[in-house]
CSV table of C-alpha atoms (C1' of nucleotides) in Angstrom, one decimal:
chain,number,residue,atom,x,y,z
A,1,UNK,CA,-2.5,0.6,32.5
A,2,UNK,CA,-2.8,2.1,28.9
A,3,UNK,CA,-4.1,-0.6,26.6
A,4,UNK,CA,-1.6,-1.7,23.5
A,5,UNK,CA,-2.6,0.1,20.5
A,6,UNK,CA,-5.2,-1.0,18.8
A,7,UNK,CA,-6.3,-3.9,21.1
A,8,UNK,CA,-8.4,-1.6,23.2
A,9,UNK,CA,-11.8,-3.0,22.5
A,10,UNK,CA,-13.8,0.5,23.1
A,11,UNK,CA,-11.3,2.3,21.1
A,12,UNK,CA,-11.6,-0.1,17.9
A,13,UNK,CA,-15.5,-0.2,18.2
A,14,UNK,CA,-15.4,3.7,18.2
A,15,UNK,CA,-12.5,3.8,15.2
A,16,UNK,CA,-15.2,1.2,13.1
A,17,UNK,CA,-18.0,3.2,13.5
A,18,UNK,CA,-16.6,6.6,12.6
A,19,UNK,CA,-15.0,5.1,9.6
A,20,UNK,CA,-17.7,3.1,8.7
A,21,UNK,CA,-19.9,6.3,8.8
A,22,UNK,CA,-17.8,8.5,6.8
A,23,UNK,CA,-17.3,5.8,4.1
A,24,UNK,CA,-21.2,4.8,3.6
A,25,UNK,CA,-22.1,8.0,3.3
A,26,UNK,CA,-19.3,8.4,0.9
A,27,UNK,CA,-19.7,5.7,-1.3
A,28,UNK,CA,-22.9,3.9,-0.1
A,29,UNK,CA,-23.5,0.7,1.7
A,30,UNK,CA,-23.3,-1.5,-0.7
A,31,UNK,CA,-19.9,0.1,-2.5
A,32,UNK,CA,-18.3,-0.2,0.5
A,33,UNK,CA,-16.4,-3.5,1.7
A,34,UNK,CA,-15.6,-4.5,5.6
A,35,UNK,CA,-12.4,-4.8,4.4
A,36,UNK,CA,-11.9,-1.5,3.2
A,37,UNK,CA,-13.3,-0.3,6.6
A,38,UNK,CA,-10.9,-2.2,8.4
A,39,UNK,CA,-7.9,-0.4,6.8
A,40,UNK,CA,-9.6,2.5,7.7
A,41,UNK,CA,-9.6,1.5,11.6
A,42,UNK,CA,-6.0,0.4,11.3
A,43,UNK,CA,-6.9,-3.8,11.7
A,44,UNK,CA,-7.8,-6.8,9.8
A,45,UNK,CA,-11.3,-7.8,7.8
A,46,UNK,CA,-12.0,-10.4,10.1
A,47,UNK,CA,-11.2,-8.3,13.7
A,48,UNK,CA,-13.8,-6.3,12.6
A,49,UNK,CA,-16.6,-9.0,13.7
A,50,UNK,CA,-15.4,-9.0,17.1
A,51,UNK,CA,-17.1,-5.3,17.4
A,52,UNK,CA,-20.8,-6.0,15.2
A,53,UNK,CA,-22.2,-9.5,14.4
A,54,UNK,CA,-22.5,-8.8,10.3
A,55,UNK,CA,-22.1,-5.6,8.0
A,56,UNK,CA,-26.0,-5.0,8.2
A,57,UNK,CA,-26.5,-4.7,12.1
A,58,UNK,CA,-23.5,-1.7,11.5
A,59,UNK,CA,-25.5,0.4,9.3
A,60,UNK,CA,-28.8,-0.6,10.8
A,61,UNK,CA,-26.7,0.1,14.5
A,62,UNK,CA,-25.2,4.0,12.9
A,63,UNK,CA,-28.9,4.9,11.6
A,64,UNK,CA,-30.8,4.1,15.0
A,65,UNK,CA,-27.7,6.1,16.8
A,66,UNK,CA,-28.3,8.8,14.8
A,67,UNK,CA,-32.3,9.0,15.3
A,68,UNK,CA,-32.1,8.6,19.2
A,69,UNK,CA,-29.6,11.3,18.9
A,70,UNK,CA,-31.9,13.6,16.8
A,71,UNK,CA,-35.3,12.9,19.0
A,72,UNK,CA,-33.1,13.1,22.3
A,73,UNK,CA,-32.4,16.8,21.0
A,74,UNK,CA,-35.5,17.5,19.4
A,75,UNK,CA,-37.2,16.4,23.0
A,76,UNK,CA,-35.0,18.8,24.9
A,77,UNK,CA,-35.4,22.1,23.2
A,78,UNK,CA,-36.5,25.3,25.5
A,79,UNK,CA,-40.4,25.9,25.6
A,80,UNK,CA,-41.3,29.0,23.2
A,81,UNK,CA,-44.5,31.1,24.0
A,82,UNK,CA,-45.7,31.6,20.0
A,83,UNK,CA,-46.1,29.5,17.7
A,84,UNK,CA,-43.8,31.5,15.5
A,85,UNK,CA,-40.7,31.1,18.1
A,86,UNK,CA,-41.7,27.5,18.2
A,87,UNK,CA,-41.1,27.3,14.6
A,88,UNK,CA,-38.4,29.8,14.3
A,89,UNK,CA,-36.4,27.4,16.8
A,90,UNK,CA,-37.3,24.6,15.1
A,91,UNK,CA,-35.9,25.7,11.9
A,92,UNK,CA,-32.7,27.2,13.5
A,93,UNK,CA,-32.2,23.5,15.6
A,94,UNK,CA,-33.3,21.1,12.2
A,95,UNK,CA,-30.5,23.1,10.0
A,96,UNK,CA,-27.6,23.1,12.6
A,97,UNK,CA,-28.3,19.4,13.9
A,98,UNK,CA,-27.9,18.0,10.4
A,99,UNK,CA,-25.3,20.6,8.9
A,100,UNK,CA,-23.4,19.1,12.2
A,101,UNK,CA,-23.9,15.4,11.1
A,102,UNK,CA,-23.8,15.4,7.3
A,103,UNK,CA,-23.1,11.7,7.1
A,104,UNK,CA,-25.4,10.5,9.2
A,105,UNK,CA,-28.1,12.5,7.5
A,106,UNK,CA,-27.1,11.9,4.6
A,107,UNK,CA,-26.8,7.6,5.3
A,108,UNK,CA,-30.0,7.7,7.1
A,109,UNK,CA,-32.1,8.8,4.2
A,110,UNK,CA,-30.2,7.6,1.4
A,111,UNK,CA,-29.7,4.1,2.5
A,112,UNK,CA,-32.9,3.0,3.7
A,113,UNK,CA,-33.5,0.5,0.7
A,114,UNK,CA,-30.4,-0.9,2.3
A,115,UNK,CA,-32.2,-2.0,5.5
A,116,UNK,CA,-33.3,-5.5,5.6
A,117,UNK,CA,-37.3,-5.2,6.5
A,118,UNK,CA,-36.9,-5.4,10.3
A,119,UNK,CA,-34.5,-2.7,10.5
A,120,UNK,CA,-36.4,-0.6,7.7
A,121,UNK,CA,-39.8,-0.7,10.2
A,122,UNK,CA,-37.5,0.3,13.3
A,123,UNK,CA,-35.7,3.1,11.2
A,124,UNK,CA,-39.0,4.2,9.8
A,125,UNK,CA,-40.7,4.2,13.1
A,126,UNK,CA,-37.7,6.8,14.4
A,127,UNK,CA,-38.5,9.1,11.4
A,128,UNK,CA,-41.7,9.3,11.8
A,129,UNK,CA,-41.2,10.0,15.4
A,130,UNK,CA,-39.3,12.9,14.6
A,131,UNK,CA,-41.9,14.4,12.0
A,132,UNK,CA,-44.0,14.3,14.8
A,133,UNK,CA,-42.6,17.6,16.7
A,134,UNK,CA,-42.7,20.2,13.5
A,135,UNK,CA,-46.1,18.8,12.8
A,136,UNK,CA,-47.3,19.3,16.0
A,137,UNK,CA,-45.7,22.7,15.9
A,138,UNK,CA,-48.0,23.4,12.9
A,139,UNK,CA,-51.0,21.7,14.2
A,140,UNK,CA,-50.6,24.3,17.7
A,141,UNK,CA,-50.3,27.2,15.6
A,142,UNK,CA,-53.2,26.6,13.1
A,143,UNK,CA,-55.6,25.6,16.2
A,144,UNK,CA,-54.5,29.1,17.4
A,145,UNK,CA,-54.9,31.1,14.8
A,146,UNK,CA,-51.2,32.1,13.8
A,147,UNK,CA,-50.8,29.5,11.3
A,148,UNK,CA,-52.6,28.4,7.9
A,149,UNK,CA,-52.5,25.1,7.3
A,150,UNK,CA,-54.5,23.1,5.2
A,151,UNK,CA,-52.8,19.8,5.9
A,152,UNK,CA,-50.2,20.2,9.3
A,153,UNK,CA,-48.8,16.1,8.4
A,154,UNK,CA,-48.0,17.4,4.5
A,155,UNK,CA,-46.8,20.6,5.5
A,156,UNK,CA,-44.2,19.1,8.2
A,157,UNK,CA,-43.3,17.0,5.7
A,158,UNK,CA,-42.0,19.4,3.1
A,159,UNK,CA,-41.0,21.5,5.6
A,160,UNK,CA,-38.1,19.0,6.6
A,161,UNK,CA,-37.4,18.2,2.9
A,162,UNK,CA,-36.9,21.9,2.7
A,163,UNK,CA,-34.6,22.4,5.6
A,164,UNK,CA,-32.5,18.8,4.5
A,165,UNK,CA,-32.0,20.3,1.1
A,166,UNK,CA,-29.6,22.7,2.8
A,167,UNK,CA,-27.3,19.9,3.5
A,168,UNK,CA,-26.5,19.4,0.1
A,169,UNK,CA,-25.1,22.7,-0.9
A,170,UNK,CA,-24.0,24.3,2.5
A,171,UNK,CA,-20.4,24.7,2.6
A,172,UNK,CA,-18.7,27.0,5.6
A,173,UNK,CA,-17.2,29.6,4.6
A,174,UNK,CA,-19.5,30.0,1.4
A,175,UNK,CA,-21.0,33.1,0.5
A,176,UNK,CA,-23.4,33.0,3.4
A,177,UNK,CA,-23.1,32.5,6.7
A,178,UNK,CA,-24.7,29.8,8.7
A,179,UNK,CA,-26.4,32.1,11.1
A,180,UNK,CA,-28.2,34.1,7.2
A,181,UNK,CA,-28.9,30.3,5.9
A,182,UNK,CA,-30.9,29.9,9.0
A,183,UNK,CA,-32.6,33.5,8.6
A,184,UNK,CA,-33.2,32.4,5.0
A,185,UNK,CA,-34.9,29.3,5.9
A,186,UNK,CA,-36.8,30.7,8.9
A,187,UNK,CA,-38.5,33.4,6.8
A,188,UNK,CA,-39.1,30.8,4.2
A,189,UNK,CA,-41.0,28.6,6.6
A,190,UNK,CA,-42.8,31.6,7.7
A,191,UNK,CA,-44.2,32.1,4.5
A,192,UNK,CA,-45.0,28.8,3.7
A,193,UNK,CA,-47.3,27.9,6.9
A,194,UNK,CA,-49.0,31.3,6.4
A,195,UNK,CA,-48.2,32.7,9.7
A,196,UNK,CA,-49.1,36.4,9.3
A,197,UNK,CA,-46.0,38.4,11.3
A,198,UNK,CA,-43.5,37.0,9.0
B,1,UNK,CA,-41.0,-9.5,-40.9
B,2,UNK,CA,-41.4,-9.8,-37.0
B,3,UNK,CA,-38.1,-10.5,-35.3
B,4,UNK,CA,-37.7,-13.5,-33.4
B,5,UNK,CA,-38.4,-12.7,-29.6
B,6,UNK,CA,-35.4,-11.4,-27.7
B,7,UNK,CA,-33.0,-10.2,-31.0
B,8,UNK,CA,-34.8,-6.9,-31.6
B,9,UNK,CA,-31.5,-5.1,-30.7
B,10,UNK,CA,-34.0,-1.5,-30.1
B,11,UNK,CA,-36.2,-4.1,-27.5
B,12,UNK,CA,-33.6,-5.3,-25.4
B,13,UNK,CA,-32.2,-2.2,-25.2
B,14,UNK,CA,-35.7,-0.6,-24.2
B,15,UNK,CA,-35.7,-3.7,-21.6
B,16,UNK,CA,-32.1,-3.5,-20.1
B,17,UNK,CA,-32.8,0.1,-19.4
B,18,UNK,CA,-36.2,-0.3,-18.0
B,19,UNK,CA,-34.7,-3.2,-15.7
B,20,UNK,CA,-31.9,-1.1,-14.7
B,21,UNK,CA,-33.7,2.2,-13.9
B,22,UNK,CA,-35.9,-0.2,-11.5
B,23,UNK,CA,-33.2,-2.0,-10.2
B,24,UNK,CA,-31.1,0.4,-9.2
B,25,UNK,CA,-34.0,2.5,-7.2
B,26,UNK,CA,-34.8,-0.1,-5.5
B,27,UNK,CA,-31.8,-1.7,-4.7
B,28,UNK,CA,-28.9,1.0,-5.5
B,29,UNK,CA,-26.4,1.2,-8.7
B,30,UNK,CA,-23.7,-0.9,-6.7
B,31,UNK,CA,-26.3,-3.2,-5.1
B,32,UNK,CA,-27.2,-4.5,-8.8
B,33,UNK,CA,-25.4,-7.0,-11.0
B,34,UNK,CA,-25.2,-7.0,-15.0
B,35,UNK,CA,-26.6,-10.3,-14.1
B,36,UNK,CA,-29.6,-9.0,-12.2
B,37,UNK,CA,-30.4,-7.0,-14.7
B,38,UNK,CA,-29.8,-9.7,-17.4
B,39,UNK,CA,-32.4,-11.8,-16.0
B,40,UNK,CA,-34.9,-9.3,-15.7
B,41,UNK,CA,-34.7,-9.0,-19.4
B,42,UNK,CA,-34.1,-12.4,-20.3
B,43,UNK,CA,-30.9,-12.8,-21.6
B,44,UNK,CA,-27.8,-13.7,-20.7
B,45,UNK,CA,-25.5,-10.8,-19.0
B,46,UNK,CA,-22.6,-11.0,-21.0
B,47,UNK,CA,-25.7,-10.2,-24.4
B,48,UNK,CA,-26.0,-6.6,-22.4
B,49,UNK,CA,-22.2,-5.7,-23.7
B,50,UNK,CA,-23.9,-5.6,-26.8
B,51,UNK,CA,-26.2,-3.0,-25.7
B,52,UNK,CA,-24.5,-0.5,-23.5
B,53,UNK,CA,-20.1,-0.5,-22.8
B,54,UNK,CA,-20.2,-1.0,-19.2
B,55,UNK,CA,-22.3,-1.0,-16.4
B,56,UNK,CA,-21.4,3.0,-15.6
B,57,UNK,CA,-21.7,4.3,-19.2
B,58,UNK,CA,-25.8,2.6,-18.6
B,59,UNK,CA,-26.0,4.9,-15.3
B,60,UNK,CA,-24.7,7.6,-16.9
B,61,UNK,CA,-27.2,7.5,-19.4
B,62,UNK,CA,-30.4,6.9,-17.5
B,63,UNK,CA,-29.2,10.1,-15.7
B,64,UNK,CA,-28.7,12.1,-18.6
B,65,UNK,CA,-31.7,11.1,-20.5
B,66,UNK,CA,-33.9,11.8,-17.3
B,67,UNK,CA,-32.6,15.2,-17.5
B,68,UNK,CA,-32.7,16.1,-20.8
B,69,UNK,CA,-36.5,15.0,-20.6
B,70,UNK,CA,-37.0,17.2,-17.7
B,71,UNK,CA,-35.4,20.2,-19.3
B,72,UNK,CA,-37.1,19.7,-22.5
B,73,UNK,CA,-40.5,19.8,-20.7
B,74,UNK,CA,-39.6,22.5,-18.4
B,75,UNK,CA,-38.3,24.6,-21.7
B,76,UNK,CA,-41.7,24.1,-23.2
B,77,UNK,CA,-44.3,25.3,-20.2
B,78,UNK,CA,-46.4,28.0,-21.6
B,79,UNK,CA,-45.7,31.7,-21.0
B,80,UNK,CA,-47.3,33.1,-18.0
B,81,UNK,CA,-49.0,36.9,-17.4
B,82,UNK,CA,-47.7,37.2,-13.6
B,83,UNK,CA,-44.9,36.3,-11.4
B,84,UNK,CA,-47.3,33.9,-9.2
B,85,UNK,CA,-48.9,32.2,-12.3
B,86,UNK,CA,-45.4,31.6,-13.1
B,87,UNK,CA,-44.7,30.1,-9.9
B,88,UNK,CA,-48.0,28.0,-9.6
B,89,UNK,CA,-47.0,26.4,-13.1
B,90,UNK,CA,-43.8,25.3,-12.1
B,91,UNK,CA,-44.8,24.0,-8.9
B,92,UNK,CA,-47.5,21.7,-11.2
B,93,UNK,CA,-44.9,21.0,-13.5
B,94,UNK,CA,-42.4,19.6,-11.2
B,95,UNK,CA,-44.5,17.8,-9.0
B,96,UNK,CA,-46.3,15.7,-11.7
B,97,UNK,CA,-43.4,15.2,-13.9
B,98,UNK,CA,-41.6,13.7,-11.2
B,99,UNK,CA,-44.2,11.9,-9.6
B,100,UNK,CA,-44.4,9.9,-12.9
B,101,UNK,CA,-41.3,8.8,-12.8
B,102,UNK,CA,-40.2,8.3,-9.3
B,103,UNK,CA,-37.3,5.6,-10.3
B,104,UNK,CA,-35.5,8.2,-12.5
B,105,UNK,CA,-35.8,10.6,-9.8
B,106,UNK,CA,-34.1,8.4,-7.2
B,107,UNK,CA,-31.7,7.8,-9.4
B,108,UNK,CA,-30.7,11.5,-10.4
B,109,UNK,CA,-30.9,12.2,-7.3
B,110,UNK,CA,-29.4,9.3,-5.1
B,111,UNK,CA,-26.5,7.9,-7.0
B,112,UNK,CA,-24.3,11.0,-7.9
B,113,UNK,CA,-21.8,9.4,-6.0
B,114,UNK,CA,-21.4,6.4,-8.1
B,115,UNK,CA,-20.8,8.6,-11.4
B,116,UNK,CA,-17.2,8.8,-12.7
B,117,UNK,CA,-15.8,12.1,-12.0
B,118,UNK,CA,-16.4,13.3,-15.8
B,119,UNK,CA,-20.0,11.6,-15.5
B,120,UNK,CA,-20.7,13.5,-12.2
B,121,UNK,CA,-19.5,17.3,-14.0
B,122,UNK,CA,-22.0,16.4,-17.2
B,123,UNK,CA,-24.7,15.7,-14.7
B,124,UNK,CA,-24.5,18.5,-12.1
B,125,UNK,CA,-24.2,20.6,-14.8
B,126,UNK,CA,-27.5,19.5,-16.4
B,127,UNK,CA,-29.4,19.7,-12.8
B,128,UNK,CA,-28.2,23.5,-12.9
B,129,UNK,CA,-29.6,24.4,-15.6
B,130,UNK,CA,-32.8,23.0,-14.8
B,131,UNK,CA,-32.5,25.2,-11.1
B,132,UNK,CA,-31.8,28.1,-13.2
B,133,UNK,CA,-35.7,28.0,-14.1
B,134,UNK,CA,-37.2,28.7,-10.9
B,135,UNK,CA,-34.5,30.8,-10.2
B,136,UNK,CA,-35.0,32.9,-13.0
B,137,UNK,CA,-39.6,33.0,-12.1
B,138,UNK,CA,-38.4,34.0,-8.4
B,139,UNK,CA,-35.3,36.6,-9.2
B,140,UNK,CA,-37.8,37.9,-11.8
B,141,UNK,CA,-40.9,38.0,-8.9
B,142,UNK,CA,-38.7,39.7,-6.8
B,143,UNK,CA,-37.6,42.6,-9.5
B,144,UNK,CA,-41.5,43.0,-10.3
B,145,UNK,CA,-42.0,43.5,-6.8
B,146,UNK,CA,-44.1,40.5,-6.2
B,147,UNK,CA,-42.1,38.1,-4.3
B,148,UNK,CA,-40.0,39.0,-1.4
B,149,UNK,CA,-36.7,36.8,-1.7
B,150,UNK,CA,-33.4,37.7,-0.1
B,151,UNK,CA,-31.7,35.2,-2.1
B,152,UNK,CA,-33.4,33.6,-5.5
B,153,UNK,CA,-30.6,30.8,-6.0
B,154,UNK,CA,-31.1,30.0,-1.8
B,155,UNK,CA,-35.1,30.2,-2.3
B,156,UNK,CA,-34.8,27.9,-5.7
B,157,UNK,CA,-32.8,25.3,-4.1
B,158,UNK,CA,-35.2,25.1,-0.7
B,159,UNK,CA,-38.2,25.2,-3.3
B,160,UNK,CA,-37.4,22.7,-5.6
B,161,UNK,CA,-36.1,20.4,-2.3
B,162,UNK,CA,-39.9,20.7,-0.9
B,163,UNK,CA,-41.4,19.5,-3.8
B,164,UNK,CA,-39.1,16.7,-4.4
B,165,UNK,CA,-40.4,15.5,-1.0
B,166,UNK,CA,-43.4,14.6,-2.2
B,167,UNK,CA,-42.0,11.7,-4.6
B,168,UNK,CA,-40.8,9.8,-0.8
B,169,UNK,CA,-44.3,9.5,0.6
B,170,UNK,CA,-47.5,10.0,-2.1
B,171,UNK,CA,-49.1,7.1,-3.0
B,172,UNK,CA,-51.9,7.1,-6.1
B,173,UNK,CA,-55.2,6.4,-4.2
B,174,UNK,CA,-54.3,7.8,-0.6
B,175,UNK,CA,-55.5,10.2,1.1
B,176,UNK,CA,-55.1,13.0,-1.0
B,177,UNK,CA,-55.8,13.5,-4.5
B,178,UNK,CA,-52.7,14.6,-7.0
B,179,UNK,CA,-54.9,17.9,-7.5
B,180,UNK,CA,-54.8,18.3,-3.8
B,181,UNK,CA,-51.4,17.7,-3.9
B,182,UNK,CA,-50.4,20.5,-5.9
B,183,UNK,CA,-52.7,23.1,-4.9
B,184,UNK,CA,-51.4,22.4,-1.5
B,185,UNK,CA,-47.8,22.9,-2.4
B,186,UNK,CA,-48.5,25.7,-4.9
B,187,UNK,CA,-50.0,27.6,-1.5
B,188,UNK,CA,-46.7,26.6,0.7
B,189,UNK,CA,-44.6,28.2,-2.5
B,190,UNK,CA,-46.1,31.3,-2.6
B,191,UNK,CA,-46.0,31.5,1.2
B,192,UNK,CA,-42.6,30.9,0.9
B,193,UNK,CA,-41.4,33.3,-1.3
B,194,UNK,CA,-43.4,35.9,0.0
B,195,UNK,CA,-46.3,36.3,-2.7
B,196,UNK,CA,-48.9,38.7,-1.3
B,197,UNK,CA,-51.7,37.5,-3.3
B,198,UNK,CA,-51.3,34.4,-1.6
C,1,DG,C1',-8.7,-8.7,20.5
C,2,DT,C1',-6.4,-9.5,16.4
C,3,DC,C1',-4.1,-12.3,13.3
C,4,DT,C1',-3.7,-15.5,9.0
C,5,DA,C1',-6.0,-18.5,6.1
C,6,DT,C1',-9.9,-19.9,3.9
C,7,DA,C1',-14.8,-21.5,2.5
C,8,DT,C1',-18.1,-20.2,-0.6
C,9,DA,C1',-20.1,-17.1,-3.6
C,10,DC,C1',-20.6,-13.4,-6.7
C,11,DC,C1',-18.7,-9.6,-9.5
C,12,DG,C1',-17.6,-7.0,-14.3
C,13,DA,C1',-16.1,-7.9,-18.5
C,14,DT,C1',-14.4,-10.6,-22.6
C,15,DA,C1',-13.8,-14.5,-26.3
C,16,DG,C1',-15.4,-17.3,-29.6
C,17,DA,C1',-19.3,-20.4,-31.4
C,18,DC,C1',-23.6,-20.1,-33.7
D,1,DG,C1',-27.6,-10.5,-31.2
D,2,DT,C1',-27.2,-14.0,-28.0
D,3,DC,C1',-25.1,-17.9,-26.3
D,4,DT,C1',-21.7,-20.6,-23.2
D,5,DA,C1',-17.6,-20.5,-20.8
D,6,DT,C1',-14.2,-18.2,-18.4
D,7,DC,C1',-10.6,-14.9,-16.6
D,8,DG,C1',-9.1,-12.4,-12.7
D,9,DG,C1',-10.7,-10.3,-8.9
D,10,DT,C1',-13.5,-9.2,-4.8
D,11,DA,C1',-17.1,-10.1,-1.4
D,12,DT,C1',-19.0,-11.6,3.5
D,13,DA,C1',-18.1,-14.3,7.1
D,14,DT,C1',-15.8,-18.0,9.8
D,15,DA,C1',-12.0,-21.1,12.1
D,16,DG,C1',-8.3,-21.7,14.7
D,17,DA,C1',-3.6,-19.8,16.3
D,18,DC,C1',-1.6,-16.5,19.3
DNA sequence: GTCTATATACCGATAGAC
DNA sequence: GTCTATCGGTATATAGAC
């Protein structure tokens, strides 16, 4: 019952995608042609449009994928009894989710302007979600004490830009390990909310 | 002795770059025609040849000028007594430098990828240098005893990352003032790097 | 589901007139 | 310095055969 090559609808769609991802985050959305992701997958410009209705539901289709992915995650880490193990495991999950995914990071906050407005909102709306969990993190730990935090939205905010900057100079096998980058970063973010056992 | 409008070669320069630093932010280096930009001047696009060689030699040298600027002005910040004056002065540096000029940050920033491969080397090479500064206030910190960093170059990198999150979401007139701004990012520094005074 | 062929439009860059 | 006109090439997306 095995499917011919390259006829196998599931298959193709998965092989579009993948390739699609590597080579927007490569080159950007607009550098890159269907047709060039086509070679990629192994088929024709026009087979592609069996698998997506236009070029701009694909990138809109990889971002959203990549966001549910990230708050599905996010939503399923252990309960922590501080507030520092609730940032400490914050940190340690933000780094390693997104060192895992470099292209989709990368494509989801780089080609945004991309988006037409509909999909912009929807995209938006994801990353905001997601902003949500550090800053409630930091809200919790000022209201108890362990944290200071003049503004918890702001901090949350830099916070991730901080952590997403490792993405673009982490290499394995570099000079530090991943498990020191995410010491590093965990101390950093220590510091910077105040919370006084760092 | 007034030039007839539109042949003041030093004006439609001024113009093509001004259109093409705010075209490609918004819209992405491969996203935006010599046309495009053409009409935002005024002219006709084949007029620009006159005015830059190609479309990547004009990248290329918004990048590079951007830099240059921002080394200059980071090269002339006045000396500082202490380690965390230091610190607090380059954190008001880089945040208001950049926050007036959010396009040629996006740029530097965003469209690496589209530089020619001897383009790309010119320009990473500039952004080093400019690292090197807050490198050098946090290794020196550290030596004096008043920072605790495991890693300046790491710490540098996450810093400067932070900051530059602040050019994706503040708006003039929001909710917090540019003063606010800074003195709210100069704390999360010093946190971060371990300053005791903080 | 994929192919070939194509409609329609735009691209970067250049040549020569003024 | 800018214009008009154009070369050679590529783009997204679709139609119809298989």
């Amino acid at each position: 019952m095995a499917k011919r090559r390259g006829q196998d609808a599931a298959e193709t769609d998965r092989r579009m995608r993948a390739a699609a991802l590597r080579l927007f985050a490569r080159h950007g959305y607009a550098a890159v042609s269907m047709r060039r992701i086509a070679a990629e997958v192994g088929v024709q410009a026009g087979a592609l449009y069996t698998h997506t209705p236009d070029k701009q539901t694909l990138l809109f289709s990889l971002m959203a994928d990549h966001l549910h992915e990230l708050l599905d995650a996010v939503g399923a880490l252990p309960a922590d009894a501080t507030p520092e193990a609730r940032l400490d495991r914050f940190v340690d999950f933000h780094i390693r989710f997104h060192l895992a995914r470099p292209d989709a990071v990368f494509i989801a906050y780089m080609e945004l302007r991309n988006l037409a407005p509909d999909n912009f909102r929807a995209i938006e709306g994801l990353r905001r979600d997601y902003e949500a969990w550090p800053e409630a993190i930091l809200r919790d730990g000022a209201a108890a004490g362990a944290f200071a935090v003049p503004d918890p939205k702001i901090a949350a905010v830099g916070l991730i830009a901080m952590l997403n900057g490792v993405t673009t100079w982490y290499r394995e096998g570099g000079r530090l390990s991943l498990d020191d980058v995410v010491a590093i970063h965990q101390r950093m973010a220590r510091g910077a909310v105040g919370a006084g056992g760092a």
